[in-house]
PDB file of C-alpha atoms in Angstrom:
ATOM      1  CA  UNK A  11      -3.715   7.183 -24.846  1.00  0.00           C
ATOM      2  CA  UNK A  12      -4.327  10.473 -26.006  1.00  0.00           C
ATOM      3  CA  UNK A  13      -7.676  10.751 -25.745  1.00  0.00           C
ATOM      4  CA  UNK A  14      -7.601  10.127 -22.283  1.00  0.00           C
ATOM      5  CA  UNK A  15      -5.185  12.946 -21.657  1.00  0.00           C
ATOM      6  CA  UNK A  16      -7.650  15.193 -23.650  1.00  0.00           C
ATOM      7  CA  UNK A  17     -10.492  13.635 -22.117  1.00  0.00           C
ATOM      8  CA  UNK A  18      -8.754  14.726 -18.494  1.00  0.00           C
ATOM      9  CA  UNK A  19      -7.565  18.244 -19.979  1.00  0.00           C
ATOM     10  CA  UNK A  20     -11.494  19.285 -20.825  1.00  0.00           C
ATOM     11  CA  UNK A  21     -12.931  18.268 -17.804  1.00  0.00           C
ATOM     12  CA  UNK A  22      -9.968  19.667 -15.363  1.00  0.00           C
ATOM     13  CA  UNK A  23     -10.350  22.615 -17.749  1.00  0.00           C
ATOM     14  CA  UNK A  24     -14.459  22.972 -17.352  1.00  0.00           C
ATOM     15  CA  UNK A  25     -13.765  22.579 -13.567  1.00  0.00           C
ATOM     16  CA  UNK A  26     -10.928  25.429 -13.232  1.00  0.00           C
ATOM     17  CA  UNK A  27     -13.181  27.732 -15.692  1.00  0.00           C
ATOM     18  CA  UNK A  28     -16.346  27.207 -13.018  1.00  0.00           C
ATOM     19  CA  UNK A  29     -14.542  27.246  -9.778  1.00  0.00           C
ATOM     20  CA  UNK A  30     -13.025  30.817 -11.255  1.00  0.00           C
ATOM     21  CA  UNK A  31     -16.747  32.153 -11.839  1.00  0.00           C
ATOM     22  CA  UNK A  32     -17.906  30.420  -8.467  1.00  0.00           C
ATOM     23  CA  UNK A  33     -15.326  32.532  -6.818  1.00  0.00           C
ATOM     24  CA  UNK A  34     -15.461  35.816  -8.741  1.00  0.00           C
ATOM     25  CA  UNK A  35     -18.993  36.126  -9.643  1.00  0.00           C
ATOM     26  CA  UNK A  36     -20.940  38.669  -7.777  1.00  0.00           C
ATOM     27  CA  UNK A  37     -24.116  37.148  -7.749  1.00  0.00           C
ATOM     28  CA  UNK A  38     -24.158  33.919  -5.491  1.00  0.00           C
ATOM     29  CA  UNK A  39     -27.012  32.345  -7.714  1.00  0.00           C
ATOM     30  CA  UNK A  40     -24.649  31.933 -10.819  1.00  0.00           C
ATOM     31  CA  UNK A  41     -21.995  30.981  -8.453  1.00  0.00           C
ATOM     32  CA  UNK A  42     -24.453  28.457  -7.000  1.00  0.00           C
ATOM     33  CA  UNK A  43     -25.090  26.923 -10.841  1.00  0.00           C
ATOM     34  CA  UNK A  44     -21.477  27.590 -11.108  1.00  0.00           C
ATOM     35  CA  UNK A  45     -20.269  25.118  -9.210  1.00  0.00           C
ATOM     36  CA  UNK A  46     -22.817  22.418 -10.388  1.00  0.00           C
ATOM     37  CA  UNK A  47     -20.363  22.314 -13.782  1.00  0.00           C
ATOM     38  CA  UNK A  48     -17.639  22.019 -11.323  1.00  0.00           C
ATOM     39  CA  UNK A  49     -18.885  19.001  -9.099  1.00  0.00           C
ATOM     40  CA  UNK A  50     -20.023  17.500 -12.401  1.00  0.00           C
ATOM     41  CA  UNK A  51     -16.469  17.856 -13.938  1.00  0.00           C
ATOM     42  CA  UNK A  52     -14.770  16.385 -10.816  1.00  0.00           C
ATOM     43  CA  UNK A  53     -17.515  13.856 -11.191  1.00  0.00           C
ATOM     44  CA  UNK A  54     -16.413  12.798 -14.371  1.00  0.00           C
ATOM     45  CA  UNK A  55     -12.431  13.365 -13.054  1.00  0.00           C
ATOM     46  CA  UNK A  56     -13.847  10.010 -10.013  1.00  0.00           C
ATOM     47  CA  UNK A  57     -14.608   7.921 -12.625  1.00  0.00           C
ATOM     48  CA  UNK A  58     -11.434   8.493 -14.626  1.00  0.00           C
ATOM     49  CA  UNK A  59      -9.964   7.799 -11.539  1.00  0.00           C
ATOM     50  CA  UNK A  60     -11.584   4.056 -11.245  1.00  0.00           C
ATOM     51  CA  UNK A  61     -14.183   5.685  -8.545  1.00  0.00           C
ATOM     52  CA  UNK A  62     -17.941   5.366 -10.328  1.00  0.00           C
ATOM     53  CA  UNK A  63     -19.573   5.098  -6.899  1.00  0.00           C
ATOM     54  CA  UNK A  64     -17.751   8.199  -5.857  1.00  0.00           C
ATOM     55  CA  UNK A  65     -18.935  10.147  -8.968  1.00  0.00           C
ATOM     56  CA  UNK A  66     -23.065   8.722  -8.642  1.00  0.00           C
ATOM     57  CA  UNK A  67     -22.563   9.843  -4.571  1.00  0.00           C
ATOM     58  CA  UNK A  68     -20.727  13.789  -5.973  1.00  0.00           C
ATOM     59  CA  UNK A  69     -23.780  13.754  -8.113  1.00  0.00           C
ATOM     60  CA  UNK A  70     -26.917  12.704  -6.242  1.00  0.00           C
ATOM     61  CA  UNK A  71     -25.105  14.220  -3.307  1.00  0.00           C
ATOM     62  CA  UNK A  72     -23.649  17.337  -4.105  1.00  0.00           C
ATOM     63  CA  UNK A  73     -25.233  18.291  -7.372  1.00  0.00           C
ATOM     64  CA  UNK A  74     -28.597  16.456  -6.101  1.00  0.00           C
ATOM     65  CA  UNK A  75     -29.021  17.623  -2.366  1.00  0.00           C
ATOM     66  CA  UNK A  76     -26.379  20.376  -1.203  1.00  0.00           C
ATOM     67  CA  UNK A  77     -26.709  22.543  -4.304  1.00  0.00           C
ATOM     68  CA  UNK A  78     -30.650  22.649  -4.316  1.00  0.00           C
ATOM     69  CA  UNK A  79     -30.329  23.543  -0.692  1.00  0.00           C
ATOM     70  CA  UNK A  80     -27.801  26.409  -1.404  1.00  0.00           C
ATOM     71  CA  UNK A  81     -30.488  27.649  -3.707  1.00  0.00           C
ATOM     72  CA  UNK A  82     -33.651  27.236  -1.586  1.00  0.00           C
ATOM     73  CA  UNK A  83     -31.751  29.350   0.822  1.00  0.00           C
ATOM     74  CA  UNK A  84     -30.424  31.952  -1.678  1.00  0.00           C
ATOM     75  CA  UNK A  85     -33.909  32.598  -3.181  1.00  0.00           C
ATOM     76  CA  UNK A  86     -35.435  32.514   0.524  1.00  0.00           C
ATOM     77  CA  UNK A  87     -33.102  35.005   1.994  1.00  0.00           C
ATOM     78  CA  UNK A  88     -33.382  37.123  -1.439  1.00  0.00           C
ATOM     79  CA  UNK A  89     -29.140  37.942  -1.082  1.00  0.00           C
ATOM     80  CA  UNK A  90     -29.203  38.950  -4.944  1.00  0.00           C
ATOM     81  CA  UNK A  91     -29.478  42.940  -4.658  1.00  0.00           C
ATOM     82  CA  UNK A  92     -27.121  43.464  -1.368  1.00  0.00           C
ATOM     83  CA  UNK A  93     -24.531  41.318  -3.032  1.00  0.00           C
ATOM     84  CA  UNK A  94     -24.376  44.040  -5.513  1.00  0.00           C
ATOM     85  CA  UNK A  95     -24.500  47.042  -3.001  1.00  0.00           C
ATOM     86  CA  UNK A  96     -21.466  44.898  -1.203  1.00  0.00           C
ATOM     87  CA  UNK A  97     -18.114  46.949  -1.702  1.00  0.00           C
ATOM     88  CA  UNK A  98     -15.549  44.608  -3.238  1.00  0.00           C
ATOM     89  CA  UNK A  99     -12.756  43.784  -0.581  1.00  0.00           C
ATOM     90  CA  UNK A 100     -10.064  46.325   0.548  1.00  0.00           C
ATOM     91  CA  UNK A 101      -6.500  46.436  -0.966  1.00  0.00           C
ATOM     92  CA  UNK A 102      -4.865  44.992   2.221  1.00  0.00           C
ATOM     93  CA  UNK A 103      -7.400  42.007   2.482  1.00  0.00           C
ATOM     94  CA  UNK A 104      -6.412  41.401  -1.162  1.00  0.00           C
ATOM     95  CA  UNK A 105      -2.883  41.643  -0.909  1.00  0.00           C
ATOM     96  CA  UNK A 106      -2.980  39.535   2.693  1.00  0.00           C
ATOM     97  CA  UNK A 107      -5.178  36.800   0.218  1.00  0.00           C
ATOM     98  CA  UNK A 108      -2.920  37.153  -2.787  1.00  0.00           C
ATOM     99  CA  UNK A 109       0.329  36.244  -0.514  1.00  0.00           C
ATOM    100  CA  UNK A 110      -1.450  33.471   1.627  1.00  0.00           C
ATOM    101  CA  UNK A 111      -2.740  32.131  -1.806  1.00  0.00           C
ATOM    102  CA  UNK A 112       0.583  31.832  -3.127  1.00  0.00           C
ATOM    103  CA  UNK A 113       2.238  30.622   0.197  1.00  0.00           C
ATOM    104  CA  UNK A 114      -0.697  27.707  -0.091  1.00  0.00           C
ATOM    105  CA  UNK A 115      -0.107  26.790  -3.215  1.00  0.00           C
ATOM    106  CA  UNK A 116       3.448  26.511  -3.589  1.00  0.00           C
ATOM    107  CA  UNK A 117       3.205  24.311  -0.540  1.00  0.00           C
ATOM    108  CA  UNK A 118       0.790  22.364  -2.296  1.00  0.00           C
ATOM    109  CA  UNK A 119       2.200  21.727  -5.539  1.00  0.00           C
ATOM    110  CA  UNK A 120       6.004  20.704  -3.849  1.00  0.00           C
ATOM    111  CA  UNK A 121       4.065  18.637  -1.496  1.00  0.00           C
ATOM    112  CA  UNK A 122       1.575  16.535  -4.559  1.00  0.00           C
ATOM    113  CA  UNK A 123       4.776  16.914  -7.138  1.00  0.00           C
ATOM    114  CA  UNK A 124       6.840  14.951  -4.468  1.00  0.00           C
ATOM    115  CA  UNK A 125       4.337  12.372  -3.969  1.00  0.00           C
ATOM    116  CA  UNK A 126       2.410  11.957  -6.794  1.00  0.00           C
ATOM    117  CA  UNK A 127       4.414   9.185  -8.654  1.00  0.00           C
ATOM    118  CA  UNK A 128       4.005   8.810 -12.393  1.00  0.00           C
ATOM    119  CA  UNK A 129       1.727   6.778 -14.535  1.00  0.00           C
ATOM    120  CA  UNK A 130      -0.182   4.389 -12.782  1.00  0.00           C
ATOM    121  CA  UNK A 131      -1.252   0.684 -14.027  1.00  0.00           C
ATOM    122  CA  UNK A 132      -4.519   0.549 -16.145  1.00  0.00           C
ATOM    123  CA  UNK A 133      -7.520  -0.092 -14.178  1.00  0.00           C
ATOM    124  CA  UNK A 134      -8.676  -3.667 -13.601  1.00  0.00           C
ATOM    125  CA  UNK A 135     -12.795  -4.325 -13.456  1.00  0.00           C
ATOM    126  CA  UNK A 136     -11.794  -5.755  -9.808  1.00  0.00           C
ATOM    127  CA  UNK A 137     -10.418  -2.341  -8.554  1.00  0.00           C
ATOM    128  CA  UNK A 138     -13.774  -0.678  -9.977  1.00  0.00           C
ATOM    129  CA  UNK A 139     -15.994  -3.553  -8.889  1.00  0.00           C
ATOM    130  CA  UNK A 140     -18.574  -2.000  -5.380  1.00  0.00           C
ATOM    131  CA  UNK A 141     -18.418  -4.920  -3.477  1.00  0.00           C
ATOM    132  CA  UNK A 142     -14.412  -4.390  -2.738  1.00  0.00           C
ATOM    133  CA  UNK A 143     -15.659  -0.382  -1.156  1.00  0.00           C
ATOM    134  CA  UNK A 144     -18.566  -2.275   0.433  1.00  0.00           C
ATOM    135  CA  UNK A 145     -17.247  -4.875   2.556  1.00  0.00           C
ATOM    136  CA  UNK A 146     -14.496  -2.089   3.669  1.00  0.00           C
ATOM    137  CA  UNK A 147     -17.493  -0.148   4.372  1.00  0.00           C
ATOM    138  CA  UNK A 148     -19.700  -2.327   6.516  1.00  0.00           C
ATOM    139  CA  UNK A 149     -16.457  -3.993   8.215  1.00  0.00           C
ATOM    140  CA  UNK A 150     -13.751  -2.060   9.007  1.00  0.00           C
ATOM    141  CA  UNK A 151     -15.558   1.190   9.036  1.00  0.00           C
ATOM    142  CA  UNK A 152     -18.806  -0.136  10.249  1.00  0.00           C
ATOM    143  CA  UNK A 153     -18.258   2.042  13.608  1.00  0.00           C
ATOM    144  CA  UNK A 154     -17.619   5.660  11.754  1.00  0.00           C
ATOM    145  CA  UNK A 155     -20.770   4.529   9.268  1.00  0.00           C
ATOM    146  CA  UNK A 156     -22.888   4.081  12.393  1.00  0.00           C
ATOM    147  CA  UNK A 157     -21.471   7.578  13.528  1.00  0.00           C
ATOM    148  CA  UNK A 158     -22.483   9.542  10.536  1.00  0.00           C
ATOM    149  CA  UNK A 159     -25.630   8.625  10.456  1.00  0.00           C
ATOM    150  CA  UNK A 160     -25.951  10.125  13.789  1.00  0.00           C
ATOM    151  CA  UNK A 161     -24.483  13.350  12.769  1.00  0.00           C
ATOM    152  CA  UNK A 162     -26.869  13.671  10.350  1.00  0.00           C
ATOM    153  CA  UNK A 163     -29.663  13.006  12.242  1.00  0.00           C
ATOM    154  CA  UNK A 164     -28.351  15.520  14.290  1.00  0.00           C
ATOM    155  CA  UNK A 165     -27.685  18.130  11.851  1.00  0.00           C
ATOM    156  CA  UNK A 166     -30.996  17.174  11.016  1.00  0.00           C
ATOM    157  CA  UNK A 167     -32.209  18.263  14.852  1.00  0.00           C
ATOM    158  CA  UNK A 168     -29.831  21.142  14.403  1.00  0.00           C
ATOM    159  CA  UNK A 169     -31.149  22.961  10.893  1.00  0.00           C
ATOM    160  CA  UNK A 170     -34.853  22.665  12.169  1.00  0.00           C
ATOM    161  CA  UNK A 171     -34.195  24.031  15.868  1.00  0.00           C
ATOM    162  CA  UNK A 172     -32.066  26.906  14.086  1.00  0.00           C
ATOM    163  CA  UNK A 173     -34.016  27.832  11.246  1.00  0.00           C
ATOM    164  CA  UNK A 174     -37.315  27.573  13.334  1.00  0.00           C
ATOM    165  CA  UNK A 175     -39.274  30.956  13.263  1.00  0.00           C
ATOM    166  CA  UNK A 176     -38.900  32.314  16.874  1.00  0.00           C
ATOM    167  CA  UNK A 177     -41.648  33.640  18.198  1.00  0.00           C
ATOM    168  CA  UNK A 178     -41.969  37.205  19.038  1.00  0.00           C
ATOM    169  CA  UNK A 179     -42.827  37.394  22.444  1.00  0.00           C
ATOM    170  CA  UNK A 180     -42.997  35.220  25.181  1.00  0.00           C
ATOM    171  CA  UNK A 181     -46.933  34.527  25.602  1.00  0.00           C
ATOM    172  CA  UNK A 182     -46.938  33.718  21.711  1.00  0.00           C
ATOM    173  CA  UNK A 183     -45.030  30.909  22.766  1.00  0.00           C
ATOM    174  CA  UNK A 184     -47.724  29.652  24.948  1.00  0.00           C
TER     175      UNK A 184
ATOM    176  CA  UNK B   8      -2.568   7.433 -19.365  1.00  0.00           C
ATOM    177  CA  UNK B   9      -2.591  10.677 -17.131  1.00  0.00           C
ATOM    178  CA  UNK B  10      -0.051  11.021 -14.778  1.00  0.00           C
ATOM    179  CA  UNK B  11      -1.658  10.966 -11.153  1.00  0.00           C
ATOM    180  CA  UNK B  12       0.382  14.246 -10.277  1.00  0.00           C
ATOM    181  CA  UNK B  13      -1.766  16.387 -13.128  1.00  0.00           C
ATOM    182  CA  UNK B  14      -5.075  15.273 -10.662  1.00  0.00           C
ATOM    183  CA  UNK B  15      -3.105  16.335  -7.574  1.00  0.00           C
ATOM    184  CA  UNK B  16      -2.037  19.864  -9.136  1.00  0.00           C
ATOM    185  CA  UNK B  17      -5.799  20.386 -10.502  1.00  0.00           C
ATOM    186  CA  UNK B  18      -6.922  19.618  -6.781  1.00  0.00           C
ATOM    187  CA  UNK B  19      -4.421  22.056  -5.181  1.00  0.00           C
ATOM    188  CA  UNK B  20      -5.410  25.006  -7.993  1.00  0.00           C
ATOM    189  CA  UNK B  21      -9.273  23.865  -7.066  1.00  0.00           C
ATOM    190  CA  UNK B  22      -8.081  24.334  -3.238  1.00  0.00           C
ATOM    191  CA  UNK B  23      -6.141  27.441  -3.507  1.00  0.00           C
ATOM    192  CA  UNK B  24      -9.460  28.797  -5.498  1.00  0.00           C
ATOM    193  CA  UNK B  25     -11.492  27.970  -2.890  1.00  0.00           C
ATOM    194  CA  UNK B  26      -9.288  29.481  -0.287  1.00  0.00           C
ATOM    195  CA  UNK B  27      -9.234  32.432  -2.292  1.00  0.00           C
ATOM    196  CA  UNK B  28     -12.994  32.816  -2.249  1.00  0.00           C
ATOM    197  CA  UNK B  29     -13.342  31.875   1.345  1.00  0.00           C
ATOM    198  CA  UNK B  30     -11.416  35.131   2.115  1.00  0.00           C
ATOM    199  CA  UNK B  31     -12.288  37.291  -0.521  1.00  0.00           C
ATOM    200  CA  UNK B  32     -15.967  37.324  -0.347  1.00  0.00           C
ATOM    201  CA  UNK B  33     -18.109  38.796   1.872  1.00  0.00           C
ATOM    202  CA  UNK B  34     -21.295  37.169   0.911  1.00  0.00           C
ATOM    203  CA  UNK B  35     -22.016  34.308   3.432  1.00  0.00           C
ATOM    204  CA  UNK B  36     -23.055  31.681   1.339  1.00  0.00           C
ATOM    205  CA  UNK B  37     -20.533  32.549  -1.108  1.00  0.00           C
ATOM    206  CA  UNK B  38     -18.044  31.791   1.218  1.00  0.00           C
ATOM    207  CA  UNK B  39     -19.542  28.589   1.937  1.00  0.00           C
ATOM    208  CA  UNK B  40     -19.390  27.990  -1.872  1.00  0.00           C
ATOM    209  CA  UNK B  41     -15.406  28.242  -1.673  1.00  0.00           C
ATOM    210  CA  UNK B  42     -15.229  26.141   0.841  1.00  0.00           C
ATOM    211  CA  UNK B  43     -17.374  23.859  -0.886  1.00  0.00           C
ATOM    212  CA  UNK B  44     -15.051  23.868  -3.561  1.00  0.00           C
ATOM    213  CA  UNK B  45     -12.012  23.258  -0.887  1.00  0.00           C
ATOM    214  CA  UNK B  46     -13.673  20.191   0.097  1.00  0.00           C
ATOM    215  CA  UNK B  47     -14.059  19.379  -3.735  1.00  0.00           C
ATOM    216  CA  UNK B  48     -10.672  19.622  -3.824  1.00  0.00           C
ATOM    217  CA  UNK B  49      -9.240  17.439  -0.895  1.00  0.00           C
ATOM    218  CA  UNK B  50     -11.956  14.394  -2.302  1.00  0.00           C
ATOM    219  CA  UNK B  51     -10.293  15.137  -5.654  1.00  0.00           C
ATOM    220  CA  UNK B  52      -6.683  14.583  -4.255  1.00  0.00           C
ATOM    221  CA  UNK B  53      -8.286  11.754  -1.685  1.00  0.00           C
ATOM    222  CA  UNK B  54      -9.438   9.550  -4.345  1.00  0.00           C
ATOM    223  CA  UNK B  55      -5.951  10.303  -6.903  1.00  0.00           C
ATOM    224  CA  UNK B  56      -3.714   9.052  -3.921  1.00  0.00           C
ATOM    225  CA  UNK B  57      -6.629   6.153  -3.652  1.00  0.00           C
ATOM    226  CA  UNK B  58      -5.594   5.233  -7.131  1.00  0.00           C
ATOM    227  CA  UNK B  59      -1.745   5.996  -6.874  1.00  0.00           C
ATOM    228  CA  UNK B  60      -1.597   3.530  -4.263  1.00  0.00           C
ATOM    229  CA  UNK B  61      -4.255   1.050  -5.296  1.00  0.00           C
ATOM    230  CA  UNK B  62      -6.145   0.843  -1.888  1.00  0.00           C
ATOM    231  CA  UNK B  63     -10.311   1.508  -1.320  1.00  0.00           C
ATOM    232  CA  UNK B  64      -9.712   3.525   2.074  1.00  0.00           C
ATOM    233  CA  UNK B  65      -9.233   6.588   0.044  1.00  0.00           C
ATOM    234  CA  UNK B  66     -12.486   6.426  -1.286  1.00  0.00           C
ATOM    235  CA  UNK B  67     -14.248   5.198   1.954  1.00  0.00           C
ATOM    236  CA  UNK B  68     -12.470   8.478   3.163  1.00  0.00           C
ATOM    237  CA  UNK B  69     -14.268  10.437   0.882  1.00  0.00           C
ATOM    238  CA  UNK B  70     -18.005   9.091   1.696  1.00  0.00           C
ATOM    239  CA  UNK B  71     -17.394  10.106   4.764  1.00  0.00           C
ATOM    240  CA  UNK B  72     -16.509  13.556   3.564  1.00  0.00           C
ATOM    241  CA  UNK B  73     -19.647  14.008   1.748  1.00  0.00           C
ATOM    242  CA  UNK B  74     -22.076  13.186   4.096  1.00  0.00           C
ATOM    243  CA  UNK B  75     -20.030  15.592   6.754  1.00  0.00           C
ATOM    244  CA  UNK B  76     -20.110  18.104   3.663  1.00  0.00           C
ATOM    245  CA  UNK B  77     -23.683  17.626   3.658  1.00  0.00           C
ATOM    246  CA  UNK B  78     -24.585  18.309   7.735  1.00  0.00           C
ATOM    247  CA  UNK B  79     -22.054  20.811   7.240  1.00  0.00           C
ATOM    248  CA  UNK B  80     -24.037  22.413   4.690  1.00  0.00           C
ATOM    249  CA  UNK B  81     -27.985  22.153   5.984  1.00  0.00           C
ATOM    250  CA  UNK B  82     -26.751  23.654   9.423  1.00  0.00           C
ATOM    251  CA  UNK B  83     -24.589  26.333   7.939  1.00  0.00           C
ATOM    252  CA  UNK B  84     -27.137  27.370   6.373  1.00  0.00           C
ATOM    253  CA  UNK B  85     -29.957  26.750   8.728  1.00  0.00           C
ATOM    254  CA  UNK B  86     -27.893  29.598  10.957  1.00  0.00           C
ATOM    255  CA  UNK B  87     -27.745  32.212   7.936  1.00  0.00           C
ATOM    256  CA  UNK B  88     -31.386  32.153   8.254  1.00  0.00           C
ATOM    257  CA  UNK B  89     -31.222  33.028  11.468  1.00  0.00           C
ATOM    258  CA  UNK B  90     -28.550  35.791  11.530  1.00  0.00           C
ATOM    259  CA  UNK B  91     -30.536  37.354   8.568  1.00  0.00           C
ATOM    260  CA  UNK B  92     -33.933  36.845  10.589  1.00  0.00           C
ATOM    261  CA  UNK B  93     -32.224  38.417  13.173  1.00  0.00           C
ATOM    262  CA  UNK B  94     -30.305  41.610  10.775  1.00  0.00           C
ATOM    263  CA  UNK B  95     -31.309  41.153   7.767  1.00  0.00           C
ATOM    264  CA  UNK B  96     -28.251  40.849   6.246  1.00  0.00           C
ATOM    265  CA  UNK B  97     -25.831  37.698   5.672  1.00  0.00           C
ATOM    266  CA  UNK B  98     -23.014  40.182   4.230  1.00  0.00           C
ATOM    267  CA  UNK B  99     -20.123  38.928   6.853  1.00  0.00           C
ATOM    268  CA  UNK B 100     -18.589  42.309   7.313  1.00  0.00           C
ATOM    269  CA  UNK B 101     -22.161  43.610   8.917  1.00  0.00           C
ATOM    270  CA  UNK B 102     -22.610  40.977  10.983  1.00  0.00           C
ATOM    271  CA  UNK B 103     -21.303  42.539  14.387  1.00  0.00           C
ATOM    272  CA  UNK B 104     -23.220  41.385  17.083  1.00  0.00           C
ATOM    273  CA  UNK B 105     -20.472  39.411  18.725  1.00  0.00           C
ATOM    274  CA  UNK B 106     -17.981  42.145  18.290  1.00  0.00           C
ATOM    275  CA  UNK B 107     -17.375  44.290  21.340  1.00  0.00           C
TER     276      UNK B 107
END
């Protein structure tokens, strides 16, 4: 019993700790590696929460795909050096965020307090078990499956078209 | 056993971070960090309410979410390479083209 809770409190606390250097440290790459420890934290939160198919997707996904991505394009665009010329923001944008922050989460927490209810039942292996997400998945959501797979393909269409190198005048084209 | 309401406070602190970040910065792609994190923090709360009330959809909700995270992310930043082809910069406060 309470090795769960302290199981829970590490990882929720390794995730808080790396969002907080994701969001205040200047330099994008160790924000970048930053919030690797956090995906892998919330990872480990899915499969506390009787989701082990969400936590493989966070990491192949997230930790696997987007991350690498955010790097390739970090290193590409070479962002390190102006991030530190970049003047932190001004006192009214911080004040403005400070307020809005607080706003948000106050709504937040009254909303999750009010509807998160207590201690739920120990997991069964049937909850865990894939095939109960599967036939859900190929079923009921068959239709919104098929769709994203068409977004992707064309975000696909989309990130070559925009990142393509344009050429520089009009008879280089030819 | 951990209360389902500690996961849904964790995902509104990881939310408000994020939020934070996403107004804060002025880096591009560190505000698409944040709001990576914001979306981090809605699957979090997705698949605790999945739990709370015992039912799959929460999680199906949250595949979804990734692989929208994921477009979301190759042609967000497919388009920084292009504003910084086009002024070599991806600081947000610099980018003025479209301001009149």
């Amino acid at each position: 019993m309470s090795l769960e809770v302290l199981v829970f409190a590490l990882f929720a606390a390794l995730a808080l700790g790396s969002a907080l250097v994701v969001v205040l440290h200047r330099n994008p790459v160790v924000s970048t590696m930053s919030l690797v420890v956090t995906l892998v934290a919330l990872a480990a939160l899915f499969v506390m929460l009787g989701a082990p198919f969400i936590a493989a997707l966070q990491i192949l996904i997230y930790t696997g795909a987007i991350v690498v991505l955010f790097l390739f394009v970090l290193m590409l665009l070479n962002v390190q050096r102006e991030s530190a010329a970049t003047p932190s923001a001004g006192r009214g944008q911080l004040w403005g965020t400070l307020i809005v922050a607080c706003a948000f989460a106050g709504t937040l927490v009254i909303l999750f307090w009010r509807s998160g209810a207590g201690v739920p039942a120990p997991l069964t292996a049937a909850e865990v078990a894939l095939p109960v997400i599967a036939r859900l998945l190929f079923s009921q959501y068959m239709l919104p499956f098929e769709i994203i797979g068409l977004l992707l393909l064309a975000a696909v269409v989309a990130a070559t078209v925009l990142a393509r190198k344009v050429p520089a005048s009009p008879e280089e084209g030819d | 056993m951990v209360p389902i309401s500690w996961y849904l406070l964790l995902a509104a602190a990881l939310f408000v971070l994020g939020t934070i970040g996403a107004l804060t910065r002025r880096n591009g792609i560190a505000i698409f960090l944040s709001i990576e994190l914001m979306l981090n923090a809605v699957n979090l709360a997705l698949v605790a309410y999945s739990r709370q009330l015992g039912d799959p959809t929460g999680q199906i909700v949250v595949f979804f979410v990734l692989a929208v995270a994921a477009a979301e992310a190759a042609v967000g930043l497919a388009l920084f390479i292009a504003i910084y082809r086009h002024g070599r910069t991806i600081d947000v406060n610099r980018m003025n083209l479209m301001r009149w």
